[in-house]
Amino acid sequence: MTAAEMLVVGTTTQQYVYVASRTYKFRMNEILIIEDESLGFPRGEVLETSSFNKFIPPATENGFLVDREVITRLQEIGFDLQREEVNVARVRLLEELPWPVRTGVRVRRPLFEEVEGYLLRARPGKGWVVGIIKGTEELAGQMPEELRGLAPVIDRQGQLRQDAGVPFILGYREMSQYPHVGVFGGSGSGKSYGLRVLLEEVMQQRLPAVVFDPHYEMDFATPTGVVGIDRADFRDRFRIFHLGRETGVDFSSLRTPEVVKLLQGAGRDFSEAMTNAVEAIHKRGMDCDYFEKLLEKILAFLEGRSENKEEEERLLQYKSLSASTIRGILWRFQSLRRTGLFTGDVAPVETALRQRQVAVIRGSVRVLQLFASYLLNYLYQKRRDYMDRRQAGEEGDYFPPFLVVTDEAHNFAPVGAEINAPARSIIREIAQEGRKYGVFLVLATQRPRLLDETVTAQLNTKFIFRTVRHSDISVIQEETDITKEEAGRLPYLPSGDAFVSSAFFGRTVAIRVRAAFTSPPHTTNPFDEMEEKLQSEEEIVLEVAREGGWFPLQPGGVNPLAEAVGERLGRPVSYDEMVTMLDRLVAKGKLVREESPFGAAYNLVEEGETR
Ligand SMILES: Nc1ncnc2c1ncn2[C@@H]1O[C@H](COP(=O)(O)OP(=O)(O)O)[C@@H](O)[C@H]1O
Ligand SMILES: [Mg+2]
C-alpha cells in the first residue's frame, strides 16, 4: 500500500464503509469514489474522520469511531498500529447497494465531472445560489467558468474567499414540486443572515415576496462593499413598509367575520356573546371612528347613561346585549386602534408584489401577526381567484405567485390550539395548498419545537443551523433525514454553516452560506457596543479627573470624584464602581496605582510612558 492510498477497511451495512489511509487526511463531507467495479464505482460522503496510533487508541476518540473489526482489518492489510498513525473515515454511500463493498477495495478522490450530478441539481440562473457545499474545496478548482465567482464565502478567520467550494444551488422552479422552506437554528447561528442571502437571490430573480420583519433587519440598500462583492444594487427591487404608517388594514373594507377575527386576535377569551354582538352591530363600510362611537353609545345606553331620547329609540335594537360584552369589545377595539393597525391599507403592498418587488413589513411581532392574518388572506385570495378564473377559461386581473417570508415563525404559527395566533390558520392553509397556486413559505425560527406541526411537516427543504437545545434537535431528527452523526454536530456548527435537508436533493448536504452582498442596518455586535460604551465612560473619568486637577488621587478623593463623574454621566456612580473604573484604567496602562499608608492612590502615567 502506497502512502496516500485509501482502502476500504470494513463495512458496517450496505450504506456505510470505513476507509483508511496512511497519510491522506480525510475532510468532512468530501465525496470519495469506491473502486468496486462490480458495484458500479459507488460514491460516498465522509461523515466522520479520525486519526489514531498506539498513543491515541481509537476507543478514546470522541464518539468511538472505529470498532474491533476495523482494527483487525487494518492489521491484516499491513498497518502496524504500534508504529504508525492511521487516518480513518466513516463514509456514507450515496446510493444503497445490492450487496456490501468488499474490504480491501481501493478508494480515490473524484474529478468534478464524476460527481457534478450529485452536487449540482440546478444551473446558475435557474435557482438560488445559497452558498457552497462543504468538503468540495478541491473540486471547485476544476469547475467550469459558469460556476466560478458565484458564491464567495467569509471563512472563520473573516476572510472573503472566492470559489472555496462548489456552489449550492436550490432550483426555484422545482419549488412547485417541493415548496416551502424552513430555516432552523439557535440565536446567532446565521438564520437572519441566511434569510438575507435567500432574499438577495429572490430579488435577483425578481420573484415577488412579502417579508414580515419583526427585527427591522431586512434592508437591502447598503452593499457590504467587500472587495469581490459588487452585485448588490437592489434599491428598486424591494420596499419597506412600516405597519401603521405606510400600510395597515382599511377598516371600512372589512367584512364582519374579518372584524371578529381581528378582535379575537387582540386578546384572550373573546366570547361567543362578543362574536354575536359584533355581528349585530358591525356593517361593512363603517369606518373606525363610526364603529368606536357606536360601541360607546350602545354602552352608554345599556348603562342608562344616554342623554338623547331620539338616539335611545335607535339603540333599542341593542337592548338585549350586555354592557360587559360591549365593554369587552370596546377595549379590544381601542387597543387594536392604538397599535396603528387601522392606519393605511394594503394597496401599496399589493402594488409592490405586482411590480415583482420584495415587500418588507415592519412592526412588532404581536401586531405583525394580526396584520399577517389579514394580508395573507387577502393576497392568497387574489392569487387563488386569478388561478381559478384561468382554470375556468376566463380572462382576469393577473396576480403573480409570491413567497411569504418570516422570522420568528413560531410566533406566527405556534404549536398548541390553546395559543391565540391569528395568522396560524392562513399559514397552515398555504403550507398545505399554497403549492397549487404558486404561493410558497420561507419560515425561520429558533424554536422548531414550538412551530405548528402541520406547518413543519410541509417544509420540504430545511436549512438547519447550529442548534443546542435537545428538544429542538429531536424535532429536527424526526422531520429530516439527518443522521445521528450530523445531529451530534449541530451544537458545534459555526455561524453560517448549515445542513440542508431537502426532498429536492434527496440527501442532506452540508453547506456554508455565502457572503451576503448587502449588510443589515445595525451591524454593531452587542459585545462591541458594550465595549464601546465602557471605553467612552473611561474617557469621561480621565477627562473629569484631569480637568478638575484630581491627580494624584488620594483614597479620600474617590467619593468626590465619583460624584463629579456621576454628574457628567447623568447617573449615580458608587464608590465601588469608581474604584472598579480606576482599576480598569490601571490595567489598561492609562493610570498607575501607588500604595500609600492611607490606601491606594491613583496617578496619571508620566508623559512618554503612555501606551
Ligand atoms: N454565512 C455567514 N457568513 C459570514 N458570517 C455569518 C454568516 N452567517 C452568520 N454570520 C455571522 O453571524 C452573526 C449572527 O448571525 P444571524 O444571522 O444574525 O443569527 P440568527 O439570526 O440566527 O440569530 C451575523 O451577524 C454574522 O456576523
Ligand atoms: Mg436573527
XYZ file of C-alpha atoms in Angstrom, residues 381-401 435-438:
25
model
C -57.314 35.053 -2.234
C -56.175 37.338 -5.075
C -53.839 34.699 -6.405
C -56.416 31.943 -5.996
C -59.115 33.918 -7.744
C -56.819 34.534 -10.655
C -55.855 30.851 -10.927
C -59.421 29.635 -10.554
C -60.673 32.019 -13.217
C -57.912 30.983 -15.561
C -58.786 27.349 -14.902
C -62.355 28.132 -15.896
C -61.043 29.664 -19.113
C -61.903 33.206 -18.104
C -59.761 36.274 -18.531
C -58.993 38.167 -15.386
C -56.812 40.510 -13.435
C -53.369 38.920 -13.254
C -51.913 38.376 -9.808
C -48.432 36.832 -9.554
C -47.223 33.866 -7.496
C -48.170 24.893 -3.919
C -51.198 24.575 -6.236
C -51.312 28.355 -6.522
C -47.618 29.145 -6.507
